[in-house]
Short mmCIF file of C-alpha atoms in Angstrom, two decimals:
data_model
loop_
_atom_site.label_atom_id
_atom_site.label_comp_id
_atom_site.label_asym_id
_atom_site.label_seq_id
_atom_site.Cartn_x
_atom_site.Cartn_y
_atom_site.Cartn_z
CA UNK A 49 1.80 8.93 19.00
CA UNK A 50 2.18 4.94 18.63
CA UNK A 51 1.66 3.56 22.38
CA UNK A 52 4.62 1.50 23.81
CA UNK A 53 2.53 -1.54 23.63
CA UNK A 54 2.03 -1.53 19.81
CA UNK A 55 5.61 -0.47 19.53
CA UNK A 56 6.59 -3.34 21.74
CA UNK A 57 4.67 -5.77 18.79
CA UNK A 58 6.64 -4.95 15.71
CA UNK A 59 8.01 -7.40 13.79
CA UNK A 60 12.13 -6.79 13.26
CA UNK A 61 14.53 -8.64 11.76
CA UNK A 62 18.15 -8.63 12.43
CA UNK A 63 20.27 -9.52 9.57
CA UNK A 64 24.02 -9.95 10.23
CA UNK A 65 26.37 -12.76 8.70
CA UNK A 66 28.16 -12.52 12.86
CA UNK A 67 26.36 -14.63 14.56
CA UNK A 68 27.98 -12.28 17.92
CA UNK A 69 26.10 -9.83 16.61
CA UNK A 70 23.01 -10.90 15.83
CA UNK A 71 22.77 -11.73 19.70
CA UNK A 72 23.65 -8.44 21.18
CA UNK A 73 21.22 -6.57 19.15
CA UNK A 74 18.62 -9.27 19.88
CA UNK A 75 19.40 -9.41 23.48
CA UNK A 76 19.55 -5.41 23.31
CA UNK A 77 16.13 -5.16 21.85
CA UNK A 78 14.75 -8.13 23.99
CA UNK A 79 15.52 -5.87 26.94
CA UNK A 80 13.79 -3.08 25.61
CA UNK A 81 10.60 -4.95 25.42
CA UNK A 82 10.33 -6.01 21.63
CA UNK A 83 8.66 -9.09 21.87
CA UNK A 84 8.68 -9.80 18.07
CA UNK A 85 12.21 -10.46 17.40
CA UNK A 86 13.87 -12.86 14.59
CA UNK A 87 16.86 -13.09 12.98
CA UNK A 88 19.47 -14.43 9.72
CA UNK A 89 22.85 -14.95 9.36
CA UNK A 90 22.27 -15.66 5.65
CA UNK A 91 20.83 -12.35 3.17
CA UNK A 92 19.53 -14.21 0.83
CA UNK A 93 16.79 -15.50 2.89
CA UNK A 94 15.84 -12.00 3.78
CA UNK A 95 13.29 -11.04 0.52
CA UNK A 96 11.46 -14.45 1.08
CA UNK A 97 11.61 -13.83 5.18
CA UNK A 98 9.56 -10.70 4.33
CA UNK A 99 7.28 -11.82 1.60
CA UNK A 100 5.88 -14.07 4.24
CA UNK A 101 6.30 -11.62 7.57
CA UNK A 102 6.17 -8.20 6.68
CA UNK A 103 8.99 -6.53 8.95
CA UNK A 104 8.38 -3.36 10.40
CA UNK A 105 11.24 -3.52 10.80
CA UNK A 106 15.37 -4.55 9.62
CA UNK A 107 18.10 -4.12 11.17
CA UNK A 108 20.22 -5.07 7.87
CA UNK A 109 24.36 -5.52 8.04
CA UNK A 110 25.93 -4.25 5.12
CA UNK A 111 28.87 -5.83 4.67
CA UNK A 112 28.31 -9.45 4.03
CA UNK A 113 29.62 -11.98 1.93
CA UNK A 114 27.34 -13.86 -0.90
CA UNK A 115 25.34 -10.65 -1.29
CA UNK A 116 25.54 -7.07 0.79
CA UNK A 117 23.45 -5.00 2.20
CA UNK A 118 22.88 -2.48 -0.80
CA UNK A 119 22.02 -5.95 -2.62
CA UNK A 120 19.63 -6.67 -0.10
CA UNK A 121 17.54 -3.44 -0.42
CA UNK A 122 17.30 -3.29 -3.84
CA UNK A 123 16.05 -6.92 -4.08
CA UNK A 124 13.63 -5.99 -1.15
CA UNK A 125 12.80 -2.61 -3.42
CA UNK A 126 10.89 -5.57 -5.86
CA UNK A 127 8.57 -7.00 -3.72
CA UNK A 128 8.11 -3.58 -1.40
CA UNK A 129 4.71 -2.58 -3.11
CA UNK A 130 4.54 0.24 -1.83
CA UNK A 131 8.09 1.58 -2.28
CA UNK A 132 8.94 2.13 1.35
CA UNK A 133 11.91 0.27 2.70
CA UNK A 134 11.86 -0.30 6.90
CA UNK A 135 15.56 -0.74 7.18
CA UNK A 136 18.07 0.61 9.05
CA UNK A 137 21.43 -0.43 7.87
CA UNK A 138 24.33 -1.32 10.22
CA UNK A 139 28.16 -0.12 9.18
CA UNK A 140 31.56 0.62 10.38
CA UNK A 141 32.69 2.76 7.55
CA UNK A 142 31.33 5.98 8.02
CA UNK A 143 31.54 6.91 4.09
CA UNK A 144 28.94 3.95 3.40
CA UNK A 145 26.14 6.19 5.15
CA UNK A 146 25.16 8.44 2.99
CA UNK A 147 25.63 5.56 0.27
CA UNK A 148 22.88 3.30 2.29
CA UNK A 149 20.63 6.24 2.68
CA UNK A 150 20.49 6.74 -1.01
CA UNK A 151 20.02 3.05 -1.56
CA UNK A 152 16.51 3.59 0.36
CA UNK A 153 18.03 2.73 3.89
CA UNK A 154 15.73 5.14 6.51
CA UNK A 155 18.23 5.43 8.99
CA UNK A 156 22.14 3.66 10.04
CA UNK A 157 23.51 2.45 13.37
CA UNK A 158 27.38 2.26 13.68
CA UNK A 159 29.57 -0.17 14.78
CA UNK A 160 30.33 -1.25 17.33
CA UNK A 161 26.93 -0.86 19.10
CA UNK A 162 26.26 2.10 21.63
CA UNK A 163 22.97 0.70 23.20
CA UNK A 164 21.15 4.14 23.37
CA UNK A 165 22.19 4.92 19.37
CA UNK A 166 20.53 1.42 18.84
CA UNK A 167 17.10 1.65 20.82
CA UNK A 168 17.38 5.69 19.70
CA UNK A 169 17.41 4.49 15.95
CA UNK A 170 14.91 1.80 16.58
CA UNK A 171 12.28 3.28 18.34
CA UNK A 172 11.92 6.32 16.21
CA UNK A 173 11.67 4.26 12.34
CA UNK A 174 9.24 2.16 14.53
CA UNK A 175 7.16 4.98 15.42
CA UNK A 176 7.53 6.71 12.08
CA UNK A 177 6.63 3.42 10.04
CA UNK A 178 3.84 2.36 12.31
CA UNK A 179 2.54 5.76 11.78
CA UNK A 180 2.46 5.50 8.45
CA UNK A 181 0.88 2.43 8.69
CA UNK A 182 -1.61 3.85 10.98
CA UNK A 183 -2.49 6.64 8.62
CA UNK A 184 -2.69 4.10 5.03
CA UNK A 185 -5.52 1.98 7.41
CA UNK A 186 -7.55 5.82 8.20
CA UNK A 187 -7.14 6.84 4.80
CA UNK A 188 -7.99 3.47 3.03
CA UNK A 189 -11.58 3.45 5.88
CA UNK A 190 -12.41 6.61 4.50
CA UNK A 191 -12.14 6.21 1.23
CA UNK A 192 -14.08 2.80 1.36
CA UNK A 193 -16.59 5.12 3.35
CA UNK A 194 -16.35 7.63 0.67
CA UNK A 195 -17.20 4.67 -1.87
CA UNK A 196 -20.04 3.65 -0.06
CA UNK A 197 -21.45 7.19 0.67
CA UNK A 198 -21.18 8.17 -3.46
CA UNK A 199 -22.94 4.42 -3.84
CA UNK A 200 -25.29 5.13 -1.93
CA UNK A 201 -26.07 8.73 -3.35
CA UNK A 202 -25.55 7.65 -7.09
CA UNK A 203 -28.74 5.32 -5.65
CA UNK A 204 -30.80 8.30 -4.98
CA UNK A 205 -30.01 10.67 -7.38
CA UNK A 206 -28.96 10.25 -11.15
CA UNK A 207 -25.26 10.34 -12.03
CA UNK A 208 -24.97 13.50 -13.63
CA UNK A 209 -26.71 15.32 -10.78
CA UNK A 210 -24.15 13.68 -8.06
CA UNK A 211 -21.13 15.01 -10.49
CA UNK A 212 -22.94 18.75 -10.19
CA UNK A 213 -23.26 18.55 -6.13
CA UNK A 214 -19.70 17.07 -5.53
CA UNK A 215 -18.80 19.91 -7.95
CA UNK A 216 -20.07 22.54 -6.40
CA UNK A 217 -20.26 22.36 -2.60
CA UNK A 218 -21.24 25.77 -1.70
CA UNK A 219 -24.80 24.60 -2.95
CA UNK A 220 -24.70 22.99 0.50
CA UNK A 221 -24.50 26.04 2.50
CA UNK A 222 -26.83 27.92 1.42
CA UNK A 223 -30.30 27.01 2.89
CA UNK A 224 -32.15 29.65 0.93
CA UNK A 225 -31.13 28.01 -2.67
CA UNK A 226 -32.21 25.38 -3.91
CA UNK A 227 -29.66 22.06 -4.89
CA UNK A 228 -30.35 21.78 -8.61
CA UNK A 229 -33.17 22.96 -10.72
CA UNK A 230 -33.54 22.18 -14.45
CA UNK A 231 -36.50 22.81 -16.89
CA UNK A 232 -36.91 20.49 -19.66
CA UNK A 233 -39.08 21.16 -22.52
CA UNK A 234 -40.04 17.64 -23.51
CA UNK A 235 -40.43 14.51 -21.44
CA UNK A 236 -42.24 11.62 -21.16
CA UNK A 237 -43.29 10.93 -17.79
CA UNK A 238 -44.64 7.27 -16.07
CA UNK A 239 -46.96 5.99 -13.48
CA UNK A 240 -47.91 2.62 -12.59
CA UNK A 241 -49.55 0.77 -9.95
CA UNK A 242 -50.55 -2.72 -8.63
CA UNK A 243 -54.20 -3.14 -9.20
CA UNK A 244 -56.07 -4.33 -5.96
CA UNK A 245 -52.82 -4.40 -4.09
CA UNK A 246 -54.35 -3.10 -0.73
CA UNK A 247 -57.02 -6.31 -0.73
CA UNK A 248 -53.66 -8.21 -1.45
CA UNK A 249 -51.24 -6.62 1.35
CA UNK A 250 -54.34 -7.98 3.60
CA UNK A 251 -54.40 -11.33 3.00
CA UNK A 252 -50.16 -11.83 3.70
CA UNK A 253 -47.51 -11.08 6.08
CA UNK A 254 -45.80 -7.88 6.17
CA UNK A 255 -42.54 -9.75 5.15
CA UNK A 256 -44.18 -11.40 2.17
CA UNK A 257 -45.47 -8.00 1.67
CA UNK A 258 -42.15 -6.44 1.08
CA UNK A 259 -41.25 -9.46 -0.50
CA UNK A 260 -43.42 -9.16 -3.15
CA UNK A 261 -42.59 -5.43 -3.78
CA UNK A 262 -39.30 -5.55 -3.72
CA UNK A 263 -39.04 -8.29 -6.42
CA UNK A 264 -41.42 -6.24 -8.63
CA UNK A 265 -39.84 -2.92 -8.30
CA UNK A 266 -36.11 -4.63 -8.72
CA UNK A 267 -38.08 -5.99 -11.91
CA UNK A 268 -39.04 -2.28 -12.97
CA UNK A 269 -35.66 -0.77 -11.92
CA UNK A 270 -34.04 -3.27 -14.53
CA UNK A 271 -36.63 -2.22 -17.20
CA UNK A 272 -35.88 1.56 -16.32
CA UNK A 273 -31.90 0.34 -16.58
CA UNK A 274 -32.41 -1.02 -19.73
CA UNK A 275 -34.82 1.82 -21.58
CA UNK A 276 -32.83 4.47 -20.23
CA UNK A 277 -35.53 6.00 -17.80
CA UNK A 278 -35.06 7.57 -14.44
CA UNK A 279 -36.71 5.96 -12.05
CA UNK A 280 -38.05 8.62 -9.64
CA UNK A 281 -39.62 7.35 -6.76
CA UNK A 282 -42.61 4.37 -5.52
CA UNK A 283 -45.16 5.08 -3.22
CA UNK A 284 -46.31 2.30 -1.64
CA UNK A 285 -47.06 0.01 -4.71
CA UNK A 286 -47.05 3.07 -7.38
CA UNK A 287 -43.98 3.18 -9.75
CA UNK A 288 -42.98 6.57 -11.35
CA UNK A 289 -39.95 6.97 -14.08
CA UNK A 290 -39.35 9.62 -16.47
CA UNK A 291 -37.75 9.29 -20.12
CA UNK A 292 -35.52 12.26 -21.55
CA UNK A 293 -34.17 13.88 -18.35
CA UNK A 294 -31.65 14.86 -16.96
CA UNK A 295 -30.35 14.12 -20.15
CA UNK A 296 -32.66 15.27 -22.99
CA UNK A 297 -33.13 12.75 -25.75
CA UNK A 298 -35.71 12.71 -28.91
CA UNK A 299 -36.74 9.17 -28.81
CA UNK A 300 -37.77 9.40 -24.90
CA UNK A 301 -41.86 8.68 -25.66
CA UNK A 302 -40.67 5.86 -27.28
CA UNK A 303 -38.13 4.43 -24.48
CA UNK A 304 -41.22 4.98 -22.04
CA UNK A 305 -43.76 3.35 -24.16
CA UNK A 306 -41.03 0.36 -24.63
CA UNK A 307 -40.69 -0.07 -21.11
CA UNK A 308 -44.49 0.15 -20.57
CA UNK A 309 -44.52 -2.80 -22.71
CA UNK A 310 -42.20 -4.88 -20.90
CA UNK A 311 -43.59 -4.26 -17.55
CA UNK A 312 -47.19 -5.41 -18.37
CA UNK A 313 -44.45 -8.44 -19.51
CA UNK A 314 -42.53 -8.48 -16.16
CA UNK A 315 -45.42 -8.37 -13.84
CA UNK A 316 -47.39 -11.42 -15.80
CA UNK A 317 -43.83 -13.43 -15.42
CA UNK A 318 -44.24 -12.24 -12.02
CA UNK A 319 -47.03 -13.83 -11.69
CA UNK A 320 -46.56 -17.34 -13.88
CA UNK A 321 -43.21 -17.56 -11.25
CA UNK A 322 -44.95 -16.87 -8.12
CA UNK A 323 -48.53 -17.90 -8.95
CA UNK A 324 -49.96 -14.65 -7.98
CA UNK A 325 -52.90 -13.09 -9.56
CA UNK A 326 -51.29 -9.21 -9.79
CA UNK A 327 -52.04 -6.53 -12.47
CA UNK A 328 -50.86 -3.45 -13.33
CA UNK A 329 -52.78 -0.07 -14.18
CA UNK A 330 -49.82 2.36 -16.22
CA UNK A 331 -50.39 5.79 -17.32
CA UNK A 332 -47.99 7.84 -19.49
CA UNK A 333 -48.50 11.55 -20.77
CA UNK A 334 -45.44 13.85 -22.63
CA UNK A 335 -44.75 17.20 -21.94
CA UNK A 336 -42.66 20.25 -20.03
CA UNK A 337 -41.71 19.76 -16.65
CA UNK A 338 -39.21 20.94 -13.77
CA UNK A 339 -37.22 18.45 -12.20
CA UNK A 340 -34.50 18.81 -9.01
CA UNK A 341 -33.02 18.47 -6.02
CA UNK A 342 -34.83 20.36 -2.90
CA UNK A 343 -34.15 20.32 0.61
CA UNK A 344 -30.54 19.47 2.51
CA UNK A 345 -31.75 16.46 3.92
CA UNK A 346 -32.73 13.05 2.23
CA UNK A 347 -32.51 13.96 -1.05
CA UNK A 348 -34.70 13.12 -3.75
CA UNK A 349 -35.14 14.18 -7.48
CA UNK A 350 -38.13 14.85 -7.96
CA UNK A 351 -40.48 15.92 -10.60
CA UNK A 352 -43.22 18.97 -11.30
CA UNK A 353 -45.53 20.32 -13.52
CA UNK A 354 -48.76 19.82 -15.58
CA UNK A 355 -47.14 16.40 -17.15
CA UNK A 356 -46.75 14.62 -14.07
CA UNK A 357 -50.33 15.63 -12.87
CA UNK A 358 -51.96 14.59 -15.91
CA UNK A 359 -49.30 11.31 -16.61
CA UNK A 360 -50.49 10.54 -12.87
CA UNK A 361 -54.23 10.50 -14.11
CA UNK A 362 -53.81 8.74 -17.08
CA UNK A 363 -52.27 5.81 -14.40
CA UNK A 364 -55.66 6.59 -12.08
CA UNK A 365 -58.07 7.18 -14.08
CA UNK A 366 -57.27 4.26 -16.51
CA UNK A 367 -57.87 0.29 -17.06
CA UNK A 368 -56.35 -2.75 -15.43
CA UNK A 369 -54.22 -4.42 -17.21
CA UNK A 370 -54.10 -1.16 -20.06
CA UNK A 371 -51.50 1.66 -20.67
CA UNK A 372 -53.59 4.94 -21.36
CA UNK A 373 -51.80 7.45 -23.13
CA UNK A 374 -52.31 11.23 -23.85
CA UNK A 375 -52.45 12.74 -27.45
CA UNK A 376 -48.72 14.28 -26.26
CA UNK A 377 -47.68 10.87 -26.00
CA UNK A 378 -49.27 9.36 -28.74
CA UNK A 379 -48.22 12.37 -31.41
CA UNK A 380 -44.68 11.25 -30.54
CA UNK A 381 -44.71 7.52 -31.36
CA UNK A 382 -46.64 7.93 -34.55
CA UNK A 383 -46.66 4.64 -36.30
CA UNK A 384 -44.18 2.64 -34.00
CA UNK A 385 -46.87 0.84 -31.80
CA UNK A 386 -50.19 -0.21 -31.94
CA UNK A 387 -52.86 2.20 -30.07
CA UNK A 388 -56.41 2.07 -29.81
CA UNK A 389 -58.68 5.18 -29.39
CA UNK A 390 -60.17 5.33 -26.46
CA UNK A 391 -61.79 8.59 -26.82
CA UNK A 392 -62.31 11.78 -24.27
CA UNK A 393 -62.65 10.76 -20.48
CA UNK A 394 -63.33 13.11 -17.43
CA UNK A 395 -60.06 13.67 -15.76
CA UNK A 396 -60.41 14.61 -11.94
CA UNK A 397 -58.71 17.96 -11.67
CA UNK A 398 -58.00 18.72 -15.41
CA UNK A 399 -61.16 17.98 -17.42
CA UNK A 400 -61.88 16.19 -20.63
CA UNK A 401 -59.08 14.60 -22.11
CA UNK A 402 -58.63 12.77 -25.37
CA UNK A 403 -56.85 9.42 -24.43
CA UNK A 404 -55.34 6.47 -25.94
CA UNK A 405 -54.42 2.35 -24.87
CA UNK A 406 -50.63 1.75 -26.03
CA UNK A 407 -51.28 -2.30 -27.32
CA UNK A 408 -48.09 -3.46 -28.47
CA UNK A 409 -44.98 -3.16 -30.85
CA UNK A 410 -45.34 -2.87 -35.02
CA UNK A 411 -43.12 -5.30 -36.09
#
């Protein structure tokens, strides 16, 4: 229910060419309470009256000279956006009624006034459009909340993978199943992290700190954007993105070794902006891998499988200021991009693997 003192603020409008009775409905209304009160004796002032007051109200005569009331309505019916008229019409001839109704008129009052039939009529279109009104502002919040809420998840998780949960929302009752799980067979998966960055983060504030992150990582994101990776996740100054999920793609070594590329780029204009002395260590490796959702609470999409270990030692176990590459990797960009053999190195973990630096471009 509307209270009496939001009732009491609704804007009406009395429209009557009698000037008598423009002043016993106002004085009738006045005495009710309704502070918000105006009036004209001439209709064609009542479209631009509205344009610049929105009524919540009109109490519109229909028999007028220059233009009537059913004229009235259907020039308010072009500037109404929303296609609801607030006007009751006022008549003597019972057979125009039915008429005014049609013409979009929510409700009549005859003449000559009864009091009660007036503040009746009035009170109830005033609760019924300020209801209305009431309910377009809670619906247009939550929708601006739902916006924000699908923003926010279409931050965290890729596209397609929102589409699937909003799809299917039993997935979110049952604790026992997981949210999404997809194997892919071939992926190229990437690691990279700030050389010497802890001896850094000691030497400046914890705002310049995040600062400096933040600028990098926005950096990376755009690279990620732009080669079609999905970023995963950062720990503390590591970056990790995959290429060919959750859509599959043939070309995804090649988008990861391309963005490789242009980080090594980003970080030195990083640096020639800021005049920091940073450096990145990247490792990339190609293979099968799981990826999903887990968990009901703060999702993530996350990664697993041999790739990801072994992509994550490549970044470790490699040079600063190099990409190191598996054989995986390198079998897929064949004669794109420069690469120079490094040879076999003791991985922590996995053992002696054959590895590769990823130089540049062939033009």
């Amino acid at each position: 229910m509307i209270s009496s003192q939001n009732l009491s603020k609704a804007k009406i409008l009395i429209v009557d060419d009698q000037a008598a009775n423009v002043r016993l409905l106002h004085l009738i209304l006045q005495e009710a309470g309704y502070l918000c009160i105006s009036s004209t004796q001439n209709p064609l002032e009542v479209s631009a009256l509205h344009l610049q007051n929105s009524y919540d109200l009109i109490l519109l005569d229909l028999q007028m000279p220059v233009m009537n009331g059913f004229q009235v309505m259907e020039e308010l019916k072009s500037i109404e956006t929303g296609g609801y008229l607030p006007v009751i019409v006022i008549t003597a001839q019972p057979n125009e009624k039915l008429k005014a109704l049609k013409a979009g008129g929510k409700d009549f009052i005859g003449k000559p006034f009864e009091i009660a039939e007036v503040l009746a009529r009035v009170h109830n279109l005033l609760e019924v459009r300020l209801l209305n009104l009431e309910t377009q502002k809670l619906y247009k919040q939550v929708m601006e909340e739902k916006k924000f809420s699908d923003r926010l998840l279409h931050n965290v998780l890729p596209s397609s993978l929102v589409e699937r949960l909003k799809g299917k929302p039993e997935l979110m009752e049952n604790d026992l199943t997981p949210l999404i799980v997809d194997s892919f067979p071939d992926v190229t998966v990437l690691f990279a992290d700030i050389v010497g960055f802890t001896n850094f983060s000691k030497g400046v504030s914890p705002e310049i700190l995040v600062r400096v992150l933040n600028n990098i990582f926005t950096r990376f994101d755009a690279l990620a954007q732009e080669w079609c990776l999905e970023k995963i996740k950062t720990i503390g100054d590591s970056y990790m993105a995959a290429s060919g999920l959750p859509t599959a793609n043939s070309d995804h070594a090649v988008k990861a070794a391309n963005m490789a590329l242009n980080m090594m780029k980003g970080i030195a204009s990083f640096n020639e902006e800021y005049q920091y002395n940073l450096n990145l260590r990247i490792g990339i490796s190609t293979g099968p891998v799981v990826a999903g959702v887990i968990g009901k609470q703060k999702f993530l999409y996350d990664l697993w499988g041999d790739v990801v270990n072994t992509a994550s030692r490549m970044e470790s176990h490699g040079v600063p200021g190099r990409i190191q590459i598996t054989d995986s990797t390198r079998e897929r960009l064949k004669d794109n991009f420069d690469m120079e053999e490094r040879g076999p190195i003791e991985v922590k973990g996995i053992g002696k693997l054959h590895t590769w630096f990823l130089n540049n471009r062939k033009m």
